[in-house]
mmCIF file with all atom_site columns, C-alpha atoms in Angstrom:
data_model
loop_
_atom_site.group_PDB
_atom_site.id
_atom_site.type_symbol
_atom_site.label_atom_id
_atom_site.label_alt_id
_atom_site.label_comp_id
_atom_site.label_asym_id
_atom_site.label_entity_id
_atom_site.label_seq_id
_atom_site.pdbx_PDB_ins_code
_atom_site.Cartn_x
_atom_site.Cartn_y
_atom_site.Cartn_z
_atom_site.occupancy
_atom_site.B_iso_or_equiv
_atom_site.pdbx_formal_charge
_atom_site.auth_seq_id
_atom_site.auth_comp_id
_atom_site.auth_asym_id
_atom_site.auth_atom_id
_atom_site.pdbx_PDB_model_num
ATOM 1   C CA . UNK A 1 1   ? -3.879  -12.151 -0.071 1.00 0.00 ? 1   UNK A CA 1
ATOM 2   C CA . UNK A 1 2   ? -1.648  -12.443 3.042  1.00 0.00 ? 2   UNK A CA 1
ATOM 3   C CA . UNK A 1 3   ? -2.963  -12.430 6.240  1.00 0.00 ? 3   UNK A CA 1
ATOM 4   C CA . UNK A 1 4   ? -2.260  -8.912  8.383  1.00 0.00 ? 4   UNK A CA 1
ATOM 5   C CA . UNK A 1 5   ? -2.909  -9.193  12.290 1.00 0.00 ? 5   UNK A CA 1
ATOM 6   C CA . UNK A 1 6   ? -3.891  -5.155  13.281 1.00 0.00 ? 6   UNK A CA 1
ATOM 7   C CA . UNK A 1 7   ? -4.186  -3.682  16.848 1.00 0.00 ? 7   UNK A CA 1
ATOM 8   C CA . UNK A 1 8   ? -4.905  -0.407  18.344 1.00 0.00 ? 8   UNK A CA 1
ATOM 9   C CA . UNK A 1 9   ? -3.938  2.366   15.825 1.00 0.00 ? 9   UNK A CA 1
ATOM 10  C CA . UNK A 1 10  ? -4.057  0.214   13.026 1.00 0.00 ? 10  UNK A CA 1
ATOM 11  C CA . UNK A 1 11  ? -7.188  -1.445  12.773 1.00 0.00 ? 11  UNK A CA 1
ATOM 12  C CA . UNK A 1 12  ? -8.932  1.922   13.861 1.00 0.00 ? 12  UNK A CA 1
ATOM 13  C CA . UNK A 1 13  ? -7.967  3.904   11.032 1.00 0.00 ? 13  UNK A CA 1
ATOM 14  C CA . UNK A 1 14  ? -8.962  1.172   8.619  1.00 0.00 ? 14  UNK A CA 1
ATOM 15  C CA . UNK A 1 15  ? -12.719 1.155   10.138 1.00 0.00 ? 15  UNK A CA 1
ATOM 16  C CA . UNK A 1 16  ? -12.825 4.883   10.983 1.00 0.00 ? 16  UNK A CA 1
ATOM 17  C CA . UNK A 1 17  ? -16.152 6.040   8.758  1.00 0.00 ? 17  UNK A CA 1
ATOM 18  C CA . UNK A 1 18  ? -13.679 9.586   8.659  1.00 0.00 ? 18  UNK A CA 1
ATOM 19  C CA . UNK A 1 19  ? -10.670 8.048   7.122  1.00 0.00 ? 19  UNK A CA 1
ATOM 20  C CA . UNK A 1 20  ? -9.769  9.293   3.529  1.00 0.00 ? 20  UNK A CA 1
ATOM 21  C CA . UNK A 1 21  ? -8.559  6.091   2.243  1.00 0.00 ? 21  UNK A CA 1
ATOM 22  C CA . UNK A 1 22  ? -9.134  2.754   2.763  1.00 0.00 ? 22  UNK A CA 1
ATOM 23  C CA . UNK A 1 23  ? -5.248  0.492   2.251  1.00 0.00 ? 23  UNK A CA 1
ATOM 24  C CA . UNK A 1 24  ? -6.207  -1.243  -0.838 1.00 0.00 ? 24  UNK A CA 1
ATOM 25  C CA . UNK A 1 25  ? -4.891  -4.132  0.528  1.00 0.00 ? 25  UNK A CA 1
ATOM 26  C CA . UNK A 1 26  ? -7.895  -4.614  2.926  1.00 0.00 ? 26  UNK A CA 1
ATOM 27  C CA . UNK A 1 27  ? -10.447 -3.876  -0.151 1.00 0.00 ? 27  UNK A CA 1
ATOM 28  C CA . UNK A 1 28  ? -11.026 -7.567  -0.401 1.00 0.00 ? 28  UNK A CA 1
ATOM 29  C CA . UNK A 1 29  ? -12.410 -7.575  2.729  1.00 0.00 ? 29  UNK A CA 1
ATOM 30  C CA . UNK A 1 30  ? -15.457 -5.441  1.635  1.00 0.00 ? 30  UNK A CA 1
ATOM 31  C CA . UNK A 1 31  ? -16.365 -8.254  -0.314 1.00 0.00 ? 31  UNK A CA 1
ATOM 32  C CA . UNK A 1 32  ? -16.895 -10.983 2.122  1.00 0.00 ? 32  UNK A CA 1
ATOM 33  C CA . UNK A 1 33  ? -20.496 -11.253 3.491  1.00 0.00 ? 33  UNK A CA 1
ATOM 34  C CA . UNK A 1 34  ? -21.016 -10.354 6.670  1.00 0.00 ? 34  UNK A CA 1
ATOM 35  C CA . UNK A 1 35  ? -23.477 -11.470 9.594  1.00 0.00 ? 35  UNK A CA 1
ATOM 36  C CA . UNK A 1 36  ? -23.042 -9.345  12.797 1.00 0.00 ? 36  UNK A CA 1
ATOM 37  C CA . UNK A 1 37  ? -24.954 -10.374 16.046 1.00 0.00 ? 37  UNK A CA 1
ATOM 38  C CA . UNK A 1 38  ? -24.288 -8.026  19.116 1.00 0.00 ? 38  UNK A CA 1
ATOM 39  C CA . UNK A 1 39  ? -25.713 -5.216  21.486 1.00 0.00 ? 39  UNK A CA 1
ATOM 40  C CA . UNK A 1 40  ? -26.711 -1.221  20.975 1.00 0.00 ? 40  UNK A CA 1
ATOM 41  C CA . UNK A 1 41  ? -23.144 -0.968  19.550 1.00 0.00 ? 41  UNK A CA 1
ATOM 42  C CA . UNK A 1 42  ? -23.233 -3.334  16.868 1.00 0.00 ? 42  UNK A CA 1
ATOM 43  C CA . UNK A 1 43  ? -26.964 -1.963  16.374 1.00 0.00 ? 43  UNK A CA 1
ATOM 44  C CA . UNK A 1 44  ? -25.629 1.624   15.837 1.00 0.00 ? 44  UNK A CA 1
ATOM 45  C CA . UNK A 1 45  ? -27.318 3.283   19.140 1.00 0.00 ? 45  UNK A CA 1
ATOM 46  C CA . UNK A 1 46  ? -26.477 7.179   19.844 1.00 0.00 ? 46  UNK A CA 1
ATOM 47  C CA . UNK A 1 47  ? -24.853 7.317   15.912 1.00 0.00 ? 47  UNK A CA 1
ATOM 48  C CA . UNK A 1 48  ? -26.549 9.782   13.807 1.00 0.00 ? 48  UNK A CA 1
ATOM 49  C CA . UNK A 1 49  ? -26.937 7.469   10.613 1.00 0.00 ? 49  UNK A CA 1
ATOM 50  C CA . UNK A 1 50  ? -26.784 3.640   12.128 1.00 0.00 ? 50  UNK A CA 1
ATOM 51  C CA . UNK A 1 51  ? -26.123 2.373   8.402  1.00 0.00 ? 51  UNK A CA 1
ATOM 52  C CA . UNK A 1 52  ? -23.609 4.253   7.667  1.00 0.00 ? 52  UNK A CA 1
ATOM 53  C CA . UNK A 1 53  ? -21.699 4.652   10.987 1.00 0.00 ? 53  UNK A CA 1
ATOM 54  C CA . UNK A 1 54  ? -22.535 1.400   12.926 1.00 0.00 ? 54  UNK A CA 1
ATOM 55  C CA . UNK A 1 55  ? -19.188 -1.068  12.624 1.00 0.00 ? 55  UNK A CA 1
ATOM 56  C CA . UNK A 1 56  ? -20.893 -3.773  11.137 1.00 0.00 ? 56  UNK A CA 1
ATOM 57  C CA . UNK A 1 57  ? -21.676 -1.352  7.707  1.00 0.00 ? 57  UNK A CA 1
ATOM 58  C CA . UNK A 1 58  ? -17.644 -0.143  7.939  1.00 0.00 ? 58  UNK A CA 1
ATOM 59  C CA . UNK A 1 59  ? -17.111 -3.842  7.304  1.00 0.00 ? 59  UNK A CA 1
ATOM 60  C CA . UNK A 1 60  ? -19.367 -3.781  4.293  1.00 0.00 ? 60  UNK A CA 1
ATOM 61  C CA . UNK A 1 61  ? -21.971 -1.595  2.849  1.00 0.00 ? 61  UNK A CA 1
ATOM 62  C CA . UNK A 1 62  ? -24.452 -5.213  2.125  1.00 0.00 ? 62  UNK A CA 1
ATOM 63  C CA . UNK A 1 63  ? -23.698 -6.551  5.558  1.00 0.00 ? 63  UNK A CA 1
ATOM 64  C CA . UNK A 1 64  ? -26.701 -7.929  7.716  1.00 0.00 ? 64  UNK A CA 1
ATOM 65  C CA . UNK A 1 65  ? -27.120 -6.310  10.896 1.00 0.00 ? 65  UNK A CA 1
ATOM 66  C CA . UNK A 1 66  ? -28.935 -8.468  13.884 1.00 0.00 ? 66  UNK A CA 1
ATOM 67  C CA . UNK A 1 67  ? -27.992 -6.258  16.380 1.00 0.00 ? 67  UNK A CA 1
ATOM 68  C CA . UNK A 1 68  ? -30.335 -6.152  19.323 1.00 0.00 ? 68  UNK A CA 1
ATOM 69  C CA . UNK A 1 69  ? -30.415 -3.206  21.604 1.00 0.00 ? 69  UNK A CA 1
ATOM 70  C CA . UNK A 1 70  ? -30.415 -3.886  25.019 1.00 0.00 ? 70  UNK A CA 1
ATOM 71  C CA . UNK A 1 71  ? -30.053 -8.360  24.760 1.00 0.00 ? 71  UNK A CA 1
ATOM 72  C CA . UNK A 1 72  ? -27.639 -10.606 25.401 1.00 0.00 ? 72  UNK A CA 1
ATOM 73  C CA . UNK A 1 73  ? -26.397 -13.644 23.328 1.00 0.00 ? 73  UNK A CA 1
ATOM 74  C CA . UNK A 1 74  ? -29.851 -15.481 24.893 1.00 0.00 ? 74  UNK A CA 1
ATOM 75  C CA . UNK A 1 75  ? -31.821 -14.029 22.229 1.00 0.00 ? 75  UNK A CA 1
ATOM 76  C CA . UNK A 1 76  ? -30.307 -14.637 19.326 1.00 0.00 ? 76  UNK A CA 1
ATOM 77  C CA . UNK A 1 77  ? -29.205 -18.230 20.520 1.00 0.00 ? 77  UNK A CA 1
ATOM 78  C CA . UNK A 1 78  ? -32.980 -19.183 20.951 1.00 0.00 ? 78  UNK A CA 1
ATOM 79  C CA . UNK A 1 79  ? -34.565 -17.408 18.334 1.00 0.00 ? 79  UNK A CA 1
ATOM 80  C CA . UNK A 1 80  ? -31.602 -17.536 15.153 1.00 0.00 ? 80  UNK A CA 1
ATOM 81  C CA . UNK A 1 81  ? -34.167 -19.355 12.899 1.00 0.00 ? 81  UNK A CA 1
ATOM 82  C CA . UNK A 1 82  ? -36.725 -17.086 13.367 1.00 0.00 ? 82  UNK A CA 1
ATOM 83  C CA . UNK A 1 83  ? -34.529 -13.819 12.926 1.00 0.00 ? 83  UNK A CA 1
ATOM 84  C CA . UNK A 1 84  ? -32.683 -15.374 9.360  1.00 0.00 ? 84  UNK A CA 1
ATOM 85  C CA . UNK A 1 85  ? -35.942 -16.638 8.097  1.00 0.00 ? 85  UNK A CA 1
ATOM 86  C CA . UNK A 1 86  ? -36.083 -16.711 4.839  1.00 0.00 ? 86  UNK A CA 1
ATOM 87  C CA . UNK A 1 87  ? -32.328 -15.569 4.642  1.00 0.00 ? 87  UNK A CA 1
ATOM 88  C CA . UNK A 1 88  ? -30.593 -18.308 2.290  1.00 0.00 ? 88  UNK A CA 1
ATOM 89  C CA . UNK A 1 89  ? -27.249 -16.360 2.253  1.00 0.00 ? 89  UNK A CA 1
ATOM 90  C CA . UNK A 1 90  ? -24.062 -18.442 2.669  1.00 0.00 ? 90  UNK A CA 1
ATOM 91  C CA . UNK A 1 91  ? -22.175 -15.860 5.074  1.00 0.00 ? 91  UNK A CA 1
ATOM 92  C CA . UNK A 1 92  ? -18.404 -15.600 5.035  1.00 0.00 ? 92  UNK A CA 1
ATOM 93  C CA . UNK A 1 93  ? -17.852 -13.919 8.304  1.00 0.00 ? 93  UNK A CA 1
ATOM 94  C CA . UNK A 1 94  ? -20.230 -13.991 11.291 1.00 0.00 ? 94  UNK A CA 1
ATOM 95  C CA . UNK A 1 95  ? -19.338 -11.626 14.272 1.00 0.00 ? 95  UNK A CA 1
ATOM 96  C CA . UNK A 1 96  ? -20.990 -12.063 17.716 1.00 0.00 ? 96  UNK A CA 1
ATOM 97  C CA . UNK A 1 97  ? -20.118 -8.552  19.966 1.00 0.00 ? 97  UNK A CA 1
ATOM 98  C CA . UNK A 1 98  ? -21.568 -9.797  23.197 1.00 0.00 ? 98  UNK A CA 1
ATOM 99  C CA . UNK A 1 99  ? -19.811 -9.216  26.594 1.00 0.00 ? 99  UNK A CA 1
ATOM 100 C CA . UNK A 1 100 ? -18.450 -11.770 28.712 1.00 0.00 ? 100 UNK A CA 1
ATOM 101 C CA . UNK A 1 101 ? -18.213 -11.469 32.152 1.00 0.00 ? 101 UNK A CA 1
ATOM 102 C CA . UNK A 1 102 ? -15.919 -13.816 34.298 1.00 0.00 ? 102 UNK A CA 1
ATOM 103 C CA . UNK A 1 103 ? -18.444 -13.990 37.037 1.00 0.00 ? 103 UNK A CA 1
ATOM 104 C CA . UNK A 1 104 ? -21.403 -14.121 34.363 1.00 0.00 ? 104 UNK A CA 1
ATOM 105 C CA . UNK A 1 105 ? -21.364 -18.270 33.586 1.00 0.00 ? 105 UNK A CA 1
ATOM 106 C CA . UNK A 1 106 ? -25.050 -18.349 31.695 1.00 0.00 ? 106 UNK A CA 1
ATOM 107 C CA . UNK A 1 107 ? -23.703 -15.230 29.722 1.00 0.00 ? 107 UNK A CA 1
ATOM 108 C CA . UNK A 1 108 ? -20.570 -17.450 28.641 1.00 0.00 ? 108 UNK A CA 1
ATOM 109 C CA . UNK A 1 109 ? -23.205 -20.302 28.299 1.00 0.00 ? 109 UNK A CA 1
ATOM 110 C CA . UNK A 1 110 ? -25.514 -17.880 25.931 1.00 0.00 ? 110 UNK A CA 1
ATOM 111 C CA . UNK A 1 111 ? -22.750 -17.320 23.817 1.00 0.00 ? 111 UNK A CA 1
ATOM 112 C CA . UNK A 1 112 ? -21.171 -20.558 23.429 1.00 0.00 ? 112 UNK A CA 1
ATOM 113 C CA . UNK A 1 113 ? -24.320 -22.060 22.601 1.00 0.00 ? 113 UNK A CA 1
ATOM 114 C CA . UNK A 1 114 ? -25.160 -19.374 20.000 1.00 0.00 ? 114 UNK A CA 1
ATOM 115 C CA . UNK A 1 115 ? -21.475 -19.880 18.884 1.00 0.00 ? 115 UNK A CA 1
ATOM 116 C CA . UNK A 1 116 ? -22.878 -23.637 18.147 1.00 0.00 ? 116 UNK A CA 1
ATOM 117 C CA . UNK A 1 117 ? -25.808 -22.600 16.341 1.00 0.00 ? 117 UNK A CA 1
ATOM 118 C CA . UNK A 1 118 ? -24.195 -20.362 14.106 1.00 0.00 ? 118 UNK A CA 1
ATOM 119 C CA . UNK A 1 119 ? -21.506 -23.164 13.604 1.00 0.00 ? 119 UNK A CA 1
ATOM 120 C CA . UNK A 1 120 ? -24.413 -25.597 12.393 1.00 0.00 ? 120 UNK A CA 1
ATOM 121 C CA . UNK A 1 121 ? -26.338 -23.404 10.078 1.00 0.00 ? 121 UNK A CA 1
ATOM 122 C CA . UNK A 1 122 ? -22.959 -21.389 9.051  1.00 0.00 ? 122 UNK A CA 1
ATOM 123 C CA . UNK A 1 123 ? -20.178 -24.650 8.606  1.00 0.00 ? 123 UNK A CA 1
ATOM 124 C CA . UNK A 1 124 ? -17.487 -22.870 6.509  1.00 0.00 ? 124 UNK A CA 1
ATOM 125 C CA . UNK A 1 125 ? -18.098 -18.996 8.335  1.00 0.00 ? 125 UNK A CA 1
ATOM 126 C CA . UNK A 1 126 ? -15.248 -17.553 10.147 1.00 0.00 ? 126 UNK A CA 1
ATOM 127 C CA . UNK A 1 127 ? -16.850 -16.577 13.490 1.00 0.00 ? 127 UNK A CA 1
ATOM 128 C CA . UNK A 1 128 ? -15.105 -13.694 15.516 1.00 0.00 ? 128 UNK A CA 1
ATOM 129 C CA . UNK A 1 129 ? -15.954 -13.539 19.113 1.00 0.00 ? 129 UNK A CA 1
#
């Protein structure tokens, strides 16, 4: 399938849990696996039904969610074995929803080496930052 770059408008309507339709082009995308890493919004905090509403299930109903309310990429980064223990899944797509402040250099560092990690364990996963 080709490759469509969406902004704004776009991509919103495609992930919006109250859309009618999905485009069938972007079906295929339901079928990638999906690892999501990330704060209370990738966890689903203040939604009514986090697996049905959080972003990372919009992706894909059989996505795993590692989500961590109120953490940064620290977590994760030191503990990834220990959270996708016993988890032998080969993951397509790996998303990390952590933010990044200029000022904030161990936040970049946090994330860069959790970037690595995933990398290592993950070698063919498309990681989106």
């Amino acid at each position: 399938p080709k490759v469509k770059i969406l902004r704004g408008r776009q991509l919103q309507s495609i992930l919006d849990p109250k859309a009618r339709v999905i485009k069938k082009e972007f079906e295929f995308a339901k079928t990638f696996k999906y690892l999501t890493f990330g704060t209370s919004q990738t966890w689903g905090s203040h939604l009514e039904d986090r697996f049905a509403s959080a972003y990372p299930y919009l992706l894909s109903p059989s996505t795993r969610n590692e989500g961590l309310r109120a953490t940064g990429a620290r977590y994760p980064a030191l503990c990834l074995q220990s959270l996708m223990h016993g988890d032998e899944t080969i993951y397509d797509v790996v998303v990390l929803e952590y933010p990044i402040a200029r000022s904030a250099n161990n936040k970049a560092q946090d994330m860069g080496y959790l970037a690595k990690r995933i990398r290592e364990r993950y070698p063919d996963a498309i990681i989106v930052i």
